[in-house]
Amino acid sequence: MILAHIKQSLRETFPVRASEWALALMLLNWSLILVLNPDLFADGASYRPLAAMMKQDTWALLCLVAGAGRLIFLAINGAWRRSPHLRALGAFIACLFWFQITVGFAQAGTWSTGLAVYPVLLLLDSYNVMRAVTDAAASDQRHQERARNGNKH
């Protein structure tokens, strides 16, 4: 049943949520790159401020959990009333990563291409938070209307 929902949901909502899917995958890919390049933080001057925040393997694990979790939230969206709330949470958590990465690259003083990309990802996911919160509010309102009319589902 959930697989059928995921398939239908992807068909119906992917075009309007493509940026959410892409940004979740980017965060997951960040984890993969950090695992495949264990010396990236040590060798890259742009990454030194990030290394000062936490170890590279910790970043990798957190990016894995956040990215995979967000992909799961997107896949089940609509199957459960609170799923838009999870989408908003996933986008908000991703914003924390994009913000820290942006600040880290800015603190490095190397003016890497990351400063052209990560602030934009932060802005895009900030927009995604607002869209998901709007969807969550609409879901809550529909639920309240159904409850008033005697239908709890």
Tab-separated table of C-alpha atoms in Angstrom:
chain	number	residue	atom	x	y	z
A	1	MET	CA	0.000	0.000	0.000
A	2	ILE	CA	2.747	2.475	0.901
A	3	LEU	CA	4.641	1.675	-2.317
A	4	ALA	CA	1.517	2.417	-4.353
A	5	HIS	CA	1.157	5.704	-2.474
A	6	ILE	CA	4.793	6.618	-3.103
A	7	LYS	CA	4.443	5.911	-6.820
A	8	GLN	CA	1.265	7.992	-7.108
A	9	SER	CA	2.670	10.772	-4.933
A	10	LEU	CA	5.825	11.006	-7.052
A	11	ARG	CA	3.767	11.308	-10.217
A	12	GLU	CA	1.527	13.981	-8.754
A	13	THR	CA	3.916	16.057	-6.657
A	14	PHE	CA	7.435	15.646	-8.024
A	15	PRO	CA	7.214	18.619	-10.408
A	16	VAL	CA	6.397	21.028	-7.563
A	17	ARG	CA	8.800	19.394	-5.097
A	18	ALA	CA	11.739	18.752	-7.405
A	19	SER	CA	13.942	21.179	-5.469
A	20	GLU	CA	13.155	19.371	-2.200
A	21	TRP	CA	14.126	16.015	-3.722
A	22	ALA	CA	17.278	17.487	-5.288
A	23	LEU	CA	18.427	19.193	-2.089
A	24	ALA	CA	17.795	16.055	-0.026
A	25	LEU	CA	19.872	14.070	-2.499
A	26	MET	CA	22.633	16.708	-2.406
A	27	LEU	CA	22.866	16.363	1.363
A	28	LEU	CA	23.000	12.587	1.041
A	29	ASN	CA	25.691	12.951	-1.644
A	30	TRP	CA	27.662	15.240	0.673
A	31	SER	CA	27.834	12.334	3.091
A	32	LEU	CA	29.040	10.008	0.352
A	33	ILE	CA	31.775	12.422	-0.762
A	34	LEU	CA	32.970	12.843	2.826
A	35	VAL	CA	33.175	9.064	3.266
A	36	LEU	CA	34.961	8.529	-0.061
A	37	ASN	CA	37.478	11.338	0.646
A	38	PRO	CA	38.455	10.828	4.301
A	39	ASP	CA	41.172	13.507	4.162
A	40	LEU	CA	39.045	16.179	2.486
A	41	PHE	CA	38.713	18.344	5.594
A	42	ALA	CA	42.411	17.965	6.443
A	43	ASP	CA	43.649	18.692	2.907
A	44	GLY	CA	41.210	21.392	1.789
A	45	ALA	CA	41.677	24.867	3.240
A	46	SER	CA	38.025	25.681	2.521
A	47	TYR	CA	36.939	22.855	4.830
A	48	ARG	CA	39.085	23.702	7.852
A	49	PRO	CA	36.393	25.803	9.576
A	50	LEU	CA	33.980	22.880	9.144
A	51	ALA	CA	36.573	20.543	10.666
A	52	ALA	CA	36.838	22.909	13.632
A	53	MET	CA	33.084	22.476	14.219
A	54	MET	CA	33.141	18.677	14.149
A	55	LYS	CA	35.067	15.775	12.699
A	56	GLN	CA	34.583	14.873	9.056
A	57	ASP	CA	33.097	11.469	9.867
A	58	THR	CA	30.551	13.157	12.151
A	59	TRP	CA	29.578	15.505	9.316
A	60	ALA	CA	29.248	12.472	7.043
A	61	LEU	CA	26.996	10.626	9.475
A	62	LEU	CA	24.780	13.641	10.138
A	63	CYS	CA	24.457	14.411	6.421
A	64	LEU	CA	23.550	10.772	5.788
A	65	VAL	CA	20.848	10.762	8.456
A	66	ALA	CA	19.437	14.155	7.443
A	67	GLY	CA	19.515	13.473	3.700
A	68	ALA	CA	18.105	9.947	3.906
A	69	GLY	CA	15.508	11.013	6.450
A	70	ARG	CA	14.372	13.826	4.227
A	71	LEU	CA	14.087	11.500	1.231
A	72	ILE	CA	11.908	9.195	3.344
A	73	PHE	CA	9.752	12.130	4.473
A	74	LEU	CA	9.270	13.169	0.856
A	75	ALA	CA	8.426	9.626	-0.208
A	76	ILE	CA	5.712	9.164	2.429
A	77	ASN	CA	4.342	12.696	2.107
A	78	GLY	CA	0.571	12.597	1.951
A	79	ALA	CA	0.267	9.069	3.350
A	80	TRP	CA	-0.045	10.482	6.853
A	81	ARG	CA	-1.603	13.748	8.004
A	82	ARG	CA	1.563	15.023	9.668
A	83	SER	CA	3.838	14.267	6.720
A	84	PRO	CA	3.941	17.915	5.533
A	85	HIS	CA	5.236	18.769	9.013
A	86	LEU	CA	8.050	16.256	8.470
A	87	ARG	CA	8.824	17.851	5.094
A	88	ALA	CA	9.136	21.223	6.822
A	89	LEU	CA	11.378	19.714	9.497
A	90	GLY	CA	13.576	18.057	6.864
A	91	ALA	CA	13.971	21.307	4.928
A	92	PHE	CA	14.700	23.229	8.137
A	93	ILE	CA	17.381	20.747	9.191
A	94	ALA	CA	18.923	20.970	5.720
A	95	CYS	CA	18.992	24.768	6.102
A	96	LEU	CA	21.122	24.311	9.212
A	97	PHE	CA	23.625	22.313	7.163
A	98	TRP	CA	23.653	24.766	4.227
A	99	PHE	CA	24.079	27.654	6.688
A	100	GLN	CA	27.000	26.018	8.517
A	101	ILE	CA	28.670	25.055	5.252
A	102	THR	CA	28.233	28.596	3.901
A	103	VAL	CA	29.619	30.159	7.078
A	104	GLY	CA	32.493	27.667	7.134
A	105	PHE	CA	33.457	28.436	3.547
A	106	ALA	CA	33.194	32.183	4.216
A	107	GLN	CA	35.393	31.869	7.318
A	108	ALA	CA	38.021	29.974	5.343
A	109	GLY	CA	38.735	33.128	3.344
A	110	THR	CA	39.590	31.110	0.230
A	111	TRP	CA	36.701	32.398	-1.903
A	112	SER	CA	35.937	28.949	-3.251
A	113	THR	CA	33.128	28.154	-5.673
A	114	GLY	CA	31.216	26.818	-2.673
A	115	LEU	CA	30.376	30.429	-1.828
A	116	ALA	CA	28.569	30.666	-5.168
A	117	VAL	CA	26.513	27.538	-4.453
A	118	TYR	CA	25.766	26.970	-0.760
A	119	PRO	CA	24.103	30.331	-0.014
A	120	VAL	CA	21.741	29.636	-2.928
A	121	LEU	CA	20.970	26.169	-1.546
A	122	LEU	CA	20.250	27.794	1.818
A	123	LEU	CA	17.840	30.276	0.234
A	124	LEU	CA	16.122	27.582	-1.813
A	125	ASP	CA	15.629	25.333	1.198
A	126	SER	CA	14.403	28.317	3.231
A	127	TYR	CA	11.733	28.738	0.568
A	128	ASN	CA	11.004	25.001	0.803
A	129	VAL	CA	10.487	25.353	4.562
A	130	MET	CA	7.883	28.057	3.940
A	131	ARG	CA	6.105	25.959	1.301
A	132	ALA	CA	6.041	22.867	3.523
A	133	VAL	CA	4.780	24.888	6.505
A	134	THR	CA	1.980	26.224	4.293
A	135	ASP	CA	1.123	22.647	3.257
A	136	ALA	CA	1.218	21.567	6.912
A	137	ALA	CA	-1.169	24.365	7.889
A	138	ALA	CA	-3.554	23.335	5.096
A	139	SER	CA	-3.373	19.715	6.280
A	140	ASP	CA	-4.144	20.796	9.844
A	141	GLN	CA	-7.057	22.914	8.664
A	142	ARG	CA	-8.538	20.015	6.639
A	143	HIS	CA	-8.174	17.748	9.669
A	144	GLN	CA	-9.915	20.272	11.933
A	145	GLU	CA	-12.770	20.700	9.447
A	146	ARG	CA	-13.238	16.935	9.222
A	147	ALA	CA	-13.208	16.649	13.013
A	148	ARG	CA	-15.894	19.347	13.277
A	149	ASN	CA	-17.989	17.450	10.734
A	150	GLY	CA	-17.641	14.203	12.689
A	151	ASN	CA	-15.122	12.496	10.379
A	152	LYS	CA	-11.820	11.883	12.167
A	153	HIS	CA	-9.887	10.606	9.112
